[in-house]
Short mmCIF file of C-alpha atoms and ligand atoms in Angstrom, two decimals:
data_model
loop_
_atom_site.label_atom_id
_atom_site.label_comp_id
_atom_site.label_asym_id
_atom_site.label_seq_id
_atom_site.Cartn_x
_atom_site.Cartn_y
_atom_site.Cartn_z
CA MET A 1 56.97 -37.75 -9.44
CA LYS A 2 53.44 -38.38 -8.23
CA ILE A 3 50.75 -39.76 -10.53
CA THR A 4 47.03 -39.46 -9.72
CA ILE A 5 44.39 -41.32 -11.69
CA LEU A 6 41.55 -38.82 -12.04
CA GLY A 7 39.61 -40.93 -14.53
CA ALA A 8 40.18 -44.34 -16.10
CA ARG A 9 36.87 -45.20 -17.69
CA GLY A 10 36.86 -45.59 -21.46
CA SER A 11 34.48 -44.32 -24.12
CA ILE A 12 31.73 -42.81 -21.98
CA PRO A 13 31.35 -41.71 -18.35
CA ILE A 14 29.25 -43.94 -16.15
CA GLU A 15 27.92 -43.76 -12.60
CA GLY A 16 26.10 -45.81 -9.99
CA LYS A 17 26.72 -48.00 -6.99
CA LYS A 18 28.36 -50.67 -9.10
CA PHE A 19 31.06 -48.31 -10.38
CA LEU A 20 32.32 -46.61 -7.22
CA GLU A 21 35.60 -48.47 -6.75
CA PHE A 22 37.16 -48.15 -10.22
CA GLY A 23 35.17 -45.04 -11.04
CA GLY A 24 33.12 -43.84 -13.95
CA LEU A 25 35.04 -40.71 -14.97
CA THR A 26 36.84 -40.84 -18.32
CA SER A 27 40.55 -40.55 -19.11
CA CYS A 28 42.62 -38.06 -17.16
CA VAL A 29 45.84 -38.42 -15.18
CA LEU A 30 47.78 -35.86 -13.21
CA CYS A 31 51.58 -35.95 -13.01
CA GLU A 32 53.14 -33.80 -10.33
CA THR A 33 56.78 -32.86 -9.81
CA LYS A 34 58.52 -30.24 -7.70
CA THR A 35 57.60 -27.38 -10.00
CA GLU A 36 55.11 -28.76 -12.53
CA VAL A 37 51.60 -30.15 -12.76
CA VAL A 38 51.04 -31.94 -16.06
CA PHE A 39 47.63 -33.34 -16.91
CA ILE A 40 47.36 -35.97 -19.60
CA ASP A 41 43.97 -35.92 -21.32
CA ALA A 42 40.87 -33.98 -20.41
CA GLY A 43 38.18 -36.60 -19.93
CA THR A 44 35.53 -36.11 -17.27
CA GLY A 45 38.13 -36.99 -14.59
CA LEU A 46 39.39 -33.45 -15.13
CA ILE A 47 36.40 -32.02 -13.25
CA ASN A 48 38.06 -33.17 -9.99
CA ALA A 49 41.39 -31.50 -10.74
CA PRO A 50 42.75 -29.60 -7.73
CA ILE A 51 43.23 -25.84 -7.81
CA ILE A 52 46.95 -25.18 -8.33
CA THR A 53 48.55 -22.01 -7.04
CA ASP A 54 52.25 -22.75 -6.57
CA LYS A 55 53.16 -24.76 -9.68
CA ASN A 56 53.07 -24.42 -13.45
CA VAL A 57 50.12 -26.13 -15.16
CA SER A 58 50.29 -27.93 -18.51
CA MET A 59 48.15 -30.41 -20.38
CA LEU A 60 49.01 -33.03 -22.97
CA LEU A 61 46.31 -34.45 -25.23
CA THR A 62 46.71 -38.02 -26.53
CA HIS A 63 43.99 -37.44 -29.15
CA PRO A 64 40.77 -35.47 -29.45
CA HIS A 65 38.20 -38.26 -29.11
CA LEU A 66 35.36 -36.93 -26.98
CA ASP A 67 36.02 -39.18 -23.96
CA HIS A 68 39.46 -37.52 -23.68
CA LEU A 69 38.28 -33.95 -24.12
CA ILE A 70 34.79 -33.56 -22.74
CA GLY A 71 35.92 -32.57 -19.22
CA LEU A 72 37.80 -29.52 -20.48
CA PRO A 73 34.89 -27.02 -20.29
CA PHE A 74 34.63 -27.85 -16.56
CA PHE A 75 38.37 -27.81 -15.74
CA PRO A 76 38.46 -25.99 -12.36
CA ILE A 77 41.79 -24.28 -13.14
CA LEU A 78 40.13 -22.42 -16.05
CA SER A 79 38.42 -20.33 -13.38
CA GLN A 80 41.76 -19.19 -11.84
CA LYS A 81 42.25 -15.65 -13.07
CA ASN A 82 45.39 -15.22 -15.20
CA LYS A 83 46.71 -18.68 -14.29
CA ILE A 84 48.68 -19.86 -17.32
CA ILE A 85 47.64 -23.25 -18.70
CA ASP A 86 49.89 -24.55 -21.48
CA PHE A 87 47.98 -26.98 -23.68
CA TYR A 88 49.86 -29.28 -26.07
CA ALA A 89 48.27 -31.37 -28.82
CA GLY A 90 49.23 -32.82 -32.17
CA THR A 91 47.56 -32.02 -35.49
CA HIS A 92 44.57 -34.25 -36.21
CA GLU A 93 42.71 -34.20 -39.54
CA GLY A 94 44.57 -31.00 -40.38
CA LEU A 95 43.50 -29.29 -37.14
CA ASN A 96 46.20 -28.03 -34.78
CA ALA A 97 45.76 -27.61 -31.01
CA GLU A 98 44.06 -24.24 -31.32
CA LYS A 99 41.67 -25.31 -34.07
CA LEU A 100 40.78 -28.56 -32.31
CA LEU A 101 39.54 -26.62 -29.30
CA ASP A 102 37.95 -23.92 -31.39
CA GLY A 103 35.62 -26.55 -32.81
CA LEU A 104 34.61 -27.77 -29.36
CA PHE A 105 34.29 -24.34 -27.78
CA SER A 106 31.92 -22.90 -30.35
CA PRO A 107 28.17 -22.34 -30.47
CA PRO A 108 25.98 -24.31 -30.74
CA TYR A 109 28.14 -26.93 -28.96
CA TRP A 110 29.36 -24.58 -26.24
CA PRO A 111 28.46 -20.95 -25.50
CA CYS A 112 31.95 -19.49 -25.16
CA LYS A 113 35.54 -19.72 -26.37
CA ILE A 114 38.23 -21.21 -24.18
CA ASN A 115 39.95 -17.81 -24.03
CA ASP A 116 36.80 -16.34 -22.47
CA TYR A 117 37.59 -18.19 -19.20
CA PRO A 118 39.53 -16.27 -16.51
CA ALA A 119 42.69 -18.38 -16.91
CA ASP A 120 45.33 -17.60 -19.53
CA PHE A 121 44.96 -20.66 -21.78
CA ARG A 122 47.72 -21.10 -24.35
CA CYS A 123 47.68 -23.64 -27.18
CA HIS A 124 50.89 -25.20 -28.48
CA GLU A 125 51.71 -27.71 -31.16
CA LEU A 126 53.43 -30.80 -29.75
CA SER A 127 57.11 -30.64 -30.54
CA LEU A 128 58.71 -33.91 -29.49
CA PRO A 129 60.75 -34.55 -27.48
CA MET A 130 60.16 -31.48 -25.36
CA GLN A 131 60.88 -30.16 -21.91
CA ILE A 132 58.22 -28.65 -19.65
CA GLY A 133 60.08 -27.30 -16.63
CA ASP A 134 61.60 -30.35 -14.92
CA VAL A 135 59.50 -32.78 -17.00
CA LYS A 136 60.76 -34.38 -20.20
CA VAL A 137 58.00 -35.39 -22.62
CA GLU A 138 58.48 -38.00 -25.34
CA ALA A 139 55.89 -39.80 -27.45
CA ILE A 140 55.30 -42.46 -30.06
CA LYS A 141 52.25 -42.84 -32.27
CA SER A 142 49.61 -45.22 -31.00
CA ASN A 143 47.70 -47.75 -33.08
CA HIS A 144 44.25 -46.19 -32.80
CA PRO A 145 41.65 -44.87 -35.27
CA GLY A 146 42.38 -41.25 -36.18
CA GLU A 147 45.84 -41.38 -34.57
CA SER A 148 46.77 -40.94 -30.94
CA PHE A 149 49.97 -40.45 -28.94
CA ILE A 150 51.51 -42.62 -26.25
CA PHE A 151 53.33 -40.26 -23.92
CA LYS A 152 56.32 -40.83 -21.68
CA VAL A 153 56.91 -38.23 -19.01
CA SER A 154 60.16 -38.37 -17.06
CA SER A 155 61.38 -36.35 -14.12
CA GLU A 156 63.64 -36.75 -11.12
CA GLY A 157 65.00 -40.00 -12.63
CA LYS A 158 61.54 -41.59 -12.86
CA SER A 159 59.38 -42.28 -15.90
CA PHE A 160 55.72 -42.90 -16.64
CA VAL A 161 54.29 -44.26 -19.92
CA TYR A 162 50.62 -43.65 -20.67
CA ALA A 163 49.46 -46.12 -23.33
CA THR A 164 45.74 -45.59 -23.48
CA ASP A 165 43.68 -45.98 -26.67
CA TYR A 166 46.12 -48.45 -28.12
CA GLU A 167 45.43 -51.62 -30.10
CA TYR A 168 48.12 -54.21 -29.63
CA ASP A 169 49.63 -56.11 -32.50
CA GLU A 170 52.90 -57.99 -32.64
CA LYS A 171 54.46 -55.48 -35.05
CA ASN A 172 53.68 -52.21 -33.27
CA ALA A 173 54.21 -53.74 -29.82
CA LYS A 174 57.97 -53.83 -30.41
CA GLU A 175 58.11 -50.05 -30.52
CA LEU A 176 55.97 -49.71 -27.39
CA ILE A 177 58.08 -52.29 -25.51
CA GLU A 178 61.24 -50.39 -26.40
CA PHE A 179 59.60 -47.07 -25.49
CA SER A 180 58.45 -48.43 -22.11
CA LYS A 181 61.80 -50.02 -21.25
CA ASP A 182 62.32 -49.96 -17.48
CA ALA A 183 59.57 -47.36 -16.98
CA ASP A 184 58.59 -46.92 -13.34
CA LEU A 185 54.92 -47.02 -14.29
CA LEU A 186 53.06 -48.14 -17.39
CA CYS A 187 49.35 -47.47 -17.87
CA PHE A 188 47.89 -49.73 -20.54
CA ASP A 189 44.54 -49.87 -22.34
CA SER A 190 42.56 -53.00 -21.45
CA GLN A 191 39.10 -52.12 -22.65
CA TYR A 192 38.32 -55.63 -23.88
CA THR A 193 38.40 -59.22 -22.75
CA GLU A 194 39.97 -61.72 -25.16
CA GLU A 195 36.52 -62.87 -26.17
CA GLU A 196 35.22 -59.37 -26.80
CA LEU A 197 38.28 -58.41 -28.81
CA LEU A 198 37.33 -60.97 -31.46
CA SER A 199 34.49 -58.72 -32.63
CA LYS A 200 36.27 -55.41 -31.92
CA LYS A 201 39.36 -55.62 -34.10
CA GLY A 202 40.25 -52.19 -35.44
CA TYR A 203 38.47 -50.32 -32.62
CA GLY A 204 41.84 -49.33 -31.17
CA HIS A 205 41.89 -51.06 -27.78
CA SER A 206 43.63 -54.01 -26.13
CA THR A 207 43.31 -56.65 -23.42
CA ILE A 208 44.87 -57.48 -20.05
CA SER A 209 46.96 -60.35 -21.42
CA GLN A 210 48.36 -58.11 -24.16
CA GLY A 211 49.25 -55.53 -21.51
CA LEU A 212 50.99 -58.17 -19.44
CA LYS A 213 53.14 -59.11 -22.45
CA VAL A 214 54.24 -55.49 -22.94
CA TYR A 215 54.84 -55.13 -19.20
CA LYS A 216 57.01 -58.24 -18.94
CA GLU A 217 59.01 -57.61 -22.09
CA SER A 218 59.59 -53.94 -21.34
CA GLY A 219 60.76 -54.51 -17.76
CA ALA A 220 58.41 -51.75 -16.56
CA LYS A 221 58.23 -51.78 -12.77
CA ARG A 222 54.51 -51.26 -12.27
CA LEU A 223 51.46 -51.65 -14.46
CA ARG A 224 47.97 -50.18 -14.19
CA PHE A 225 45.22 -51.04 -16.63
CA VAL A 226 43.12 -48.13 -17.88
CA HIS A 227 40.27 -47.28 -20.29
CA HIS A 228 37.83 -49.62 -18.55
CA ASN A 229 34.92 -50.79 -20.62
CA PRO A 230 31.79 -48.88 -19.48
CA ALA A 231 29.97 -52.22 -19.33
CA TYR A 232 32.38 -53.63 -16.71
CA ASP A 233 31.28 -52.99 -13.12
CA ASP A 234 33.44 -53.18 -9.98
CA GLU A 235 32.67 -56.82 -9.37
CA PHE A 236 33.66 -57.83 -12.89
CA LEU A 237 36.85 -55.73 -12.87
CA ARG A 238 37.81 -57.26 -9.50
CA SER A 239 37.31 -60.72 -10.96
CA LEU A 240 39.65 -59.85 -13.86
CA GLU A 241 42.18 -58.43 -11.42
CA LYS A 242 42.18 -61.56 -9.26
CA GLU A 243 43.59 -63.58 -12.13
CA ILE A 244 46.62 -61.32 -12.57
CA LYS A 245 48.44 -62.42 -9.39
CA ASN A 246 51.21 -59.84 -9.44
CA GLU A 247 51.44 -57.27 -6.67
CA ASN A 248 52.86 -54.65 -9.03
CA VAL A 249 49.97 -54.97 -11.47
CA SER A 250 46.37 -53.88 -10.96
CA ILE A 251 43.41 -52.24 -12.59
CA ALA A 252 43.52 -48.47 -12.05
CA ARG A 253 41.10 -47.07 -9.51
CA VAL A 254 39.78 -43.54 -9.60
CA ASN A 255 41.78 -41.21 -7.29
CA GLU A 256 44.57 -43.77 -6.93
CA VAL A 257 47.88 -42.05 -6.21
CA ILE A 258 51.10 -43.71 -7.35
CA LYS A 259 54.38 -42.29 -6.07
CA LEU A 260 57.34 -43.07 -8.32
ZN1 ZN B 1 39.26 -43.28 -25.33
ZN1 ZN B 2 40.11 -42.88 -28.75
#
């Protein structure tokens, strides 16, 4: 399985010379197997998605906060005529996958419906665990305002856990540690520093040291931090990374490819 970080910025996209290394595009990762391409989240990172001709295309949505959905209108694969895109989301505030997108793809917010694009876009309710071709998808609920999912995708004997938009606490961490047991890759939300977290309790995000605890206790093999605070530039993120001192752990960089 091959994982590509298409966007790892949290909350809002950002650009400029100070943000080139870690990137300013918001949450989106691409998981690729022999037969499948599975995107997780549709933040602005999705605008750099490759055109896919020879594999099936699916998308999993952790939750419909705007930073995870706002790239969808510009998803390049939507322009591939009759290409099937299977979109899976949970029900949020009583809105299922189809209704969630209907709200976004409606005037005056957007001029057309998602089914007006050339691709054949199909909405599905998440039904967990589930199998998408050679990819097994499991999930647990995240600790995040409005509810979000933490996905685990497994294929070819490898597994990847995507724990973005997650606020650590001792109680819910047990479930995440168990869920991430021996994962080949864990992505973990580290939007805040310890100091910043003091005034951001309840916002639904975590820190690097909390991620390191989950990583160590779960036995996950590699760790990448995601959902970077839009206020943190490359220099600051590098300074945070320097303190980690573990070659299997780093802060995710845009376009980073991780082969499992
Ligand atoms: Zn987010
Ligand atoms: Zn969120």
